[in-house]
CSV table of C-alpha atoms in Angstrom, one decimal:
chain,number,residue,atom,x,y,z
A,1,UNK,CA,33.9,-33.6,-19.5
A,2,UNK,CA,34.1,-30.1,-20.1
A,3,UNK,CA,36.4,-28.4,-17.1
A,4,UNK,CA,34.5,-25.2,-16.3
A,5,UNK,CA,35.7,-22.0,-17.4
A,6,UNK,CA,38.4,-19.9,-15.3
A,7,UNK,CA,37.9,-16.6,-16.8
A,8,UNK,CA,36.3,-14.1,-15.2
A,9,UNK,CA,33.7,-13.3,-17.6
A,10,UNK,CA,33.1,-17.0,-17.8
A,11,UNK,CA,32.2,-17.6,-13.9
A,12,UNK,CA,30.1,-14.7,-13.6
A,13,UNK,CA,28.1,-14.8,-17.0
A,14,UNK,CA,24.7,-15.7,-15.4
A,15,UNK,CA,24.8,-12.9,-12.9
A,16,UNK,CA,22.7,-9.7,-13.6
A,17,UNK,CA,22.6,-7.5,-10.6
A,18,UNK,CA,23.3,-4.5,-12.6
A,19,UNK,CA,20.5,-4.6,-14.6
A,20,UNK,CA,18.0,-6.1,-11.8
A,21,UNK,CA,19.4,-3.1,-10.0
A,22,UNK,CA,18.7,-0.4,-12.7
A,23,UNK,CA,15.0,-2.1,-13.2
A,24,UNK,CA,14.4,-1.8,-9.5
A,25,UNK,CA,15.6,1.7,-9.6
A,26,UNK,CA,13.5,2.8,-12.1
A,27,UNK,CA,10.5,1.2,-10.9
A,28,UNK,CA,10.9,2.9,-7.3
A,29,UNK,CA,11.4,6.3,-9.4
A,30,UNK,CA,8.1,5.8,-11.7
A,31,UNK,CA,6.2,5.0,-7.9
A,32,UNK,CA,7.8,7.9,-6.3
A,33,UNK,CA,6.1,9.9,-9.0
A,34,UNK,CA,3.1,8.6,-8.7
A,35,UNK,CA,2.5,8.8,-5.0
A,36,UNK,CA,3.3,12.4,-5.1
A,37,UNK,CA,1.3,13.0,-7.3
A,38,UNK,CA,3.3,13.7,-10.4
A,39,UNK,CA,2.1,11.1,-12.6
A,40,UNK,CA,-2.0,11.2,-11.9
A,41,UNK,CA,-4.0,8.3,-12.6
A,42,UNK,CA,-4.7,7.8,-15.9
A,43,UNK,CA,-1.6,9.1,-17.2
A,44,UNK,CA,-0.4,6.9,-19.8
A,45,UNK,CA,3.4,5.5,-19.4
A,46,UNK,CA,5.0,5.8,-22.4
A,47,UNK,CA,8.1,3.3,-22.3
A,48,UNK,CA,9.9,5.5,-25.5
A,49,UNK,CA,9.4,8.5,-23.5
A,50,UNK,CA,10.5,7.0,-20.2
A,51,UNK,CA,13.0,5.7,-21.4
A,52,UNK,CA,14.8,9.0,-22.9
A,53,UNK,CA,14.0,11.0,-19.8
A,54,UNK,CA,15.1,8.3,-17.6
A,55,UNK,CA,18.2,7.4,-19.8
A,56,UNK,CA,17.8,3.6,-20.1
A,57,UNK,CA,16.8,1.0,-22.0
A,58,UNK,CA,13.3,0.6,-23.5
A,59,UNK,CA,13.2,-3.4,-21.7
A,60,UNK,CA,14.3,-1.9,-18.6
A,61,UNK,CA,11.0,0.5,-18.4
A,62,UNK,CA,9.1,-2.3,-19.7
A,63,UNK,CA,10.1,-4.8,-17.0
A,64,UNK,CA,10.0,-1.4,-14.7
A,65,UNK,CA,6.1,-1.0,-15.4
A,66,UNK,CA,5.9,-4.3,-15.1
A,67,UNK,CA,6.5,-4.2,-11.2
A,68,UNK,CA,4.2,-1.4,-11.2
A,69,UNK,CA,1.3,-3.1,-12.5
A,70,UNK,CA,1.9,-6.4,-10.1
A,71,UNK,CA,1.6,-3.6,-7.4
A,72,UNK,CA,-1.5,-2.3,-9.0
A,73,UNK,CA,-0.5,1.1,-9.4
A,74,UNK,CA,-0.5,1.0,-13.2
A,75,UNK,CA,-2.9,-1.2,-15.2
A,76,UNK,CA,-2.1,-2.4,-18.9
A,77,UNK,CA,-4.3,-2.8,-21.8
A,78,UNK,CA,-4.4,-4.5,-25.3
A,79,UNK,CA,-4.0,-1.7,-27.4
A,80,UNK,CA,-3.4,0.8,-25.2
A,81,UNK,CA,-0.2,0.1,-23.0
A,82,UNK,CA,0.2,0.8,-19.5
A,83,UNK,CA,-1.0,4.0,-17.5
A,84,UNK,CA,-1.2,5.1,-13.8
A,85,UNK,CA,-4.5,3.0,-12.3
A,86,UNK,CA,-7.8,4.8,-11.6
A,87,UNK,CA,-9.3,4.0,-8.6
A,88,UNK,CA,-13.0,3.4,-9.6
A,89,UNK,CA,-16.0,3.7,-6.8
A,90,UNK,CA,-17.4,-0.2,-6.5
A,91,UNK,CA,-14.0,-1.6,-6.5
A,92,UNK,CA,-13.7,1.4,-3.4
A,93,UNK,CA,-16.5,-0.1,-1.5
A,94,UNK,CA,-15.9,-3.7,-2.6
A,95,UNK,CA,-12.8,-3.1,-0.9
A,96,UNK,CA,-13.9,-1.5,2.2
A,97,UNK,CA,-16.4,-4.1,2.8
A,98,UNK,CA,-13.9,-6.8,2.2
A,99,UNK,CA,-11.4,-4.9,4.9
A,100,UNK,CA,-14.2,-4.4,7.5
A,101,UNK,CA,-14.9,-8.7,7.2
A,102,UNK,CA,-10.8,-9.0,7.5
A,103,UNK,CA,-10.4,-6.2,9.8
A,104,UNK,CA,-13.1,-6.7,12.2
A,105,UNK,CA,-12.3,-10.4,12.5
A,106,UNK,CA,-8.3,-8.9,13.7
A,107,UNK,CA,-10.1,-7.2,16.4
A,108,UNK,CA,-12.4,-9.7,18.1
A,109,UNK,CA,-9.3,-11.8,17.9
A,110,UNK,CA,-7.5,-9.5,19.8
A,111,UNK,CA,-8.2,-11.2,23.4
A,112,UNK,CA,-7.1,-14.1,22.7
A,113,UNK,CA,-3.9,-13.4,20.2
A,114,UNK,CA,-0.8,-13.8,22.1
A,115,UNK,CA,1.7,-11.1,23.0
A,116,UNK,CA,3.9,-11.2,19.6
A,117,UNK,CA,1.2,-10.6,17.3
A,118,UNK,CA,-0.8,-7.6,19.5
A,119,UNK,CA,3.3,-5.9,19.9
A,120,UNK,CA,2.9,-6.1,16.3
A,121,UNK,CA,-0.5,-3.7,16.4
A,122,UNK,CA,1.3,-1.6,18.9
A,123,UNK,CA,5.0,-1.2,16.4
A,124,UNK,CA,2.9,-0.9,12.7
A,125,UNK,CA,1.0,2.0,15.2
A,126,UNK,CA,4.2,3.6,16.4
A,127,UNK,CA,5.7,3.3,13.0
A,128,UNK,CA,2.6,5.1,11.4
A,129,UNK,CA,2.4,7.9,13.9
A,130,UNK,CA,5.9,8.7,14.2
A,131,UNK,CA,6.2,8.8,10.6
A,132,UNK,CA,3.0,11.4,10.6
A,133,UNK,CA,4.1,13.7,13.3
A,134,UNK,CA,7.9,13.9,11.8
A,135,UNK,CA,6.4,15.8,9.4
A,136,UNK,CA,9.5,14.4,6.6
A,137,UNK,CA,8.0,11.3,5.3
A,138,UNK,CA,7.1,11.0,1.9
A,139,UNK,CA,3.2,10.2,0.7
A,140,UNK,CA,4.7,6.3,-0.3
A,141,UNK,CA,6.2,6.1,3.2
A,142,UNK,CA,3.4,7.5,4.9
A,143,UNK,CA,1.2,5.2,3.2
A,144,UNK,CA,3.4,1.8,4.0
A,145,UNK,CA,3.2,2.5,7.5
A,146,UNK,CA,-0.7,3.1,7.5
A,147,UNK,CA,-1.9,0.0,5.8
A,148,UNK,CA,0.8,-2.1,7.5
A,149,UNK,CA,-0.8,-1.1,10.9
A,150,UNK,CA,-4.3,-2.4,9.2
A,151,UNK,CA,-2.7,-5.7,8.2
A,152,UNK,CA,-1.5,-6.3,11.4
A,153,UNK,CA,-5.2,-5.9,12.6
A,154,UNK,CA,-5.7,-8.9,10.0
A,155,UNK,CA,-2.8,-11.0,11.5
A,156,UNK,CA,-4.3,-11.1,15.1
A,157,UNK,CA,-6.5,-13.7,14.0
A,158,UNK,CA,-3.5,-15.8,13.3
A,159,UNK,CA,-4.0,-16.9,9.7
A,160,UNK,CA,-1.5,-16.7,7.3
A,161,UNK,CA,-4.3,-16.8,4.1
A,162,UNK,CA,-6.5,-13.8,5.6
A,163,UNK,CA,-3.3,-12.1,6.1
A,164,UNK,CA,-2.4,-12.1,2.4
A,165,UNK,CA,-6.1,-11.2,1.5
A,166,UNK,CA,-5.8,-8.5,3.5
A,167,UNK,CA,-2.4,-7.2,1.8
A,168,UNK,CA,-4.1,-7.7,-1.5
A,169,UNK,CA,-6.8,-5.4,-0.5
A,170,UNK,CA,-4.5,-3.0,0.6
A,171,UNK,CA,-2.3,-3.0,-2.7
A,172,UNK,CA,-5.8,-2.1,-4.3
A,173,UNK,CA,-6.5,0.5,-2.3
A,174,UNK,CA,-2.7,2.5,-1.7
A,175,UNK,CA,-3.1,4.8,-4.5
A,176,UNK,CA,-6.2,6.1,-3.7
A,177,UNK,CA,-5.2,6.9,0.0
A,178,UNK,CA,-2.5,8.3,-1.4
A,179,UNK,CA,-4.0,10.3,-3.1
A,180,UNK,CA,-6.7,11.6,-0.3
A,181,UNK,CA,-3.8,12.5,2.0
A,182,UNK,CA,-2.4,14.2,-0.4
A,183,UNK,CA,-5.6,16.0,-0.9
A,184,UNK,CA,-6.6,15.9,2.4
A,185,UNK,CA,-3.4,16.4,4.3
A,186,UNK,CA,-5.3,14.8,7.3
A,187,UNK,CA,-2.5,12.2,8.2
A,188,UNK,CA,-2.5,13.5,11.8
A,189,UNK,CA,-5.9,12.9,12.3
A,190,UNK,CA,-5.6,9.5,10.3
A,191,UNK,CA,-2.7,9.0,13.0
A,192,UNK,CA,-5.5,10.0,16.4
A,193,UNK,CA,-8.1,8.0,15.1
A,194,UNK,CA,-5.6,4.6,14.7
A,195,UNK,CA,-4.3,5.8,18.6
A,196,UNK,CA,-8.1,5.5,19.8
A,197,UNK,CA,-8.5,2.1,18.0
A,198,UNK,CA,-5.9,0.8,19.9
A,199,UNK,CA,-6.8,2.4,23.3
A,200,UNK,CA,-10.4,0.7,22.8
A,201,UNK,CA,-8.4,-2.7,22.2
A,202,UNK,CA,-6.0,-2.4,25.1
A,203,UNK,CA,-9.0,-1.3,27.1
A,204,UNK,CA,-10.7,-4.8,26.6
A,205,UNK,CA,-13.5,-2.5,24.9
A,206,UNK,CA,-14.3,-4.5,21.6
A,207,UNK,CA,-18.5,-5.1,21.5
A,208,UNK,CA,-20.9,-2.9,22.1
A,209,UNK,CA,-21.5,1.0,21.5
A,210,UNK,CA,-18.3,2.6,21.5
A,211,UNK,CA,-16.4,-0.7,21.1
A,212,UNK,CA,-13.6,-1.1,19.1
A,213,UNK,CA,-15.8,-3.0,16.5
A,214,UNK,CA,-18.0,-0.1,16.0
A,215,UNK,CA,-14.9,2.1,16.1
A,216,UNK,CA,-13.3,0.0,13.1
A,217,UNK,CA,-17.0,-0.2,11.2
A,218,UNK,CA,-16.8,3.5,11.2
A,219,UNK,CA,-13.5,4.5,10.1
A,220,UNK,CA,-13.2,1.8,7.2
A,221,UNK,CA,-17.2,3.3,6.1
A,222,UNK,CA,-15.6,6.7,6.5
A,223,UNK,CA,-12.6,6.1,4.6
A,224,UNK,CA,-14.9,4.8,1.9
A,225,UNK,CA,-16.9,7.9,1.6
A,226,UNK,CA,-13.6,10.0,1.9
A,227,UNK,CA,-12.0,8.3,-0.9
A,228,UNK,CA,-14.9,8.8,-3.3
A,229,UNK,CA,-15.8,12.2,-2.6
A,230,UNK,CA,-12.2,13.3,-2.5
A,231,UNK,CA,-11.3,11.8,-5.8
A,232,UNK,CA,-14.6,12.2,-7.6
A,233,UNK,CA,-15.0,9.0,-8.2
A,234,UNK,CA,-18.5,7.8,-9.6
């Protein structure tokens, strides 16, 4: 039997935090970029010219992009590589239709969720709102803290599986909210309209006109029609 080997080099062979660390690094660089704006969609990512601008390796910004496109913020193509994702219009209202099912079932849950998931509503909110009216987050931040209050509208109904449909959803749609608020710059009315929601739903108000249902229906159809028209999306 082989005794295992004392040297240093030998005991630590299989770690790799350096590198793990400098994939990660770039990969939150490359989405920095993107959220504000500095890589638009469609621009291709070029791994030689990342690479040399970034100074590493050309496996590093390929496993880099790779994160990116699980996230869907980059898409890749035979032939043609990887490059910032365009949002397209029916995959816009495919979404939005999907959220209002996911969404709207969160809110008639809400009487009978128990106290630990409607605190959740209540933080994501705080967390969204604070972020807004601090006026120093960034457009990734910002947008973290805005579909993470929606989710936890999903994870009032207390099912694990519609929860991670609904943060699917939401990785499809990030970029192009990002983009409209950066457009836009309406975050603090984004931030008044998620307040009312949640005064409708501690109110008990959820059917009816002026219900937090109908509340919901409206903002997700009015996010719809934002996104399009702001991007130009046909």
């Amino acid at each position: 039997m082989t005794a295992p080997s004392s040297s240093p080099r030998g005991r630590f062979a299989t770690l790799s935090v350096e590198h793990a660390s400098t994939v990660s690094r770039v990969a939150a660089e490359l989405r920095r970029a993107v959220f504000e704006g500095e890589l638009e969609s469609g621009t291709p990512l070029r791994e030689i010219a990342l690479a040399e601008s970034l100074g590493v390796s050309r496996p590093t910004v390929r496993e880099a992009l790779s994160v990116l496109v699980a996230e869907g913020l980059a898409t890749r193509e035979p032939h043609r590589g990887v490059a910032v994702a365009t949002p397209r219009a029916e995959s816009v209202r495919d979404v939005c239709r999907a959220r209002w099912v996911l969404e709207g079932a969160g809110v008639q849950a809400w009487a009978g969720a128990d106290d630990v998931r409607r605190q959740r509503v209540r933080d994501t909110l705080e967390a969204y709102t604070s972020a807004v009216r601090g006026g120093r987050a960034s457009y990734e931040e910002l947008n973290e803290r805005h579909l993470s209050f929606h989710v936890s509208l999903v994870e009032l109904t207390g099912s694990p599986r519609l929860v991670q449909m609904a943060e699917a959803l939401m990785d499809e749609l990030k970029l192009a909210l990002a983009q409209v608020d950066r457009i836009r710059r309406n975050a603090h009315d984004e931030a008044e309209s998620h307040e009312g929601l949640v005064t409708l739903l501690e109110a008990g108000r959820i059917d009816g006109p002026g219900g937090a249902s109908e509340f919901l229906r409206q903002h997700i159809a009015d996010a719809e029609v934002e996104v399009i028209d702001a991007l130009g999306l046909e």
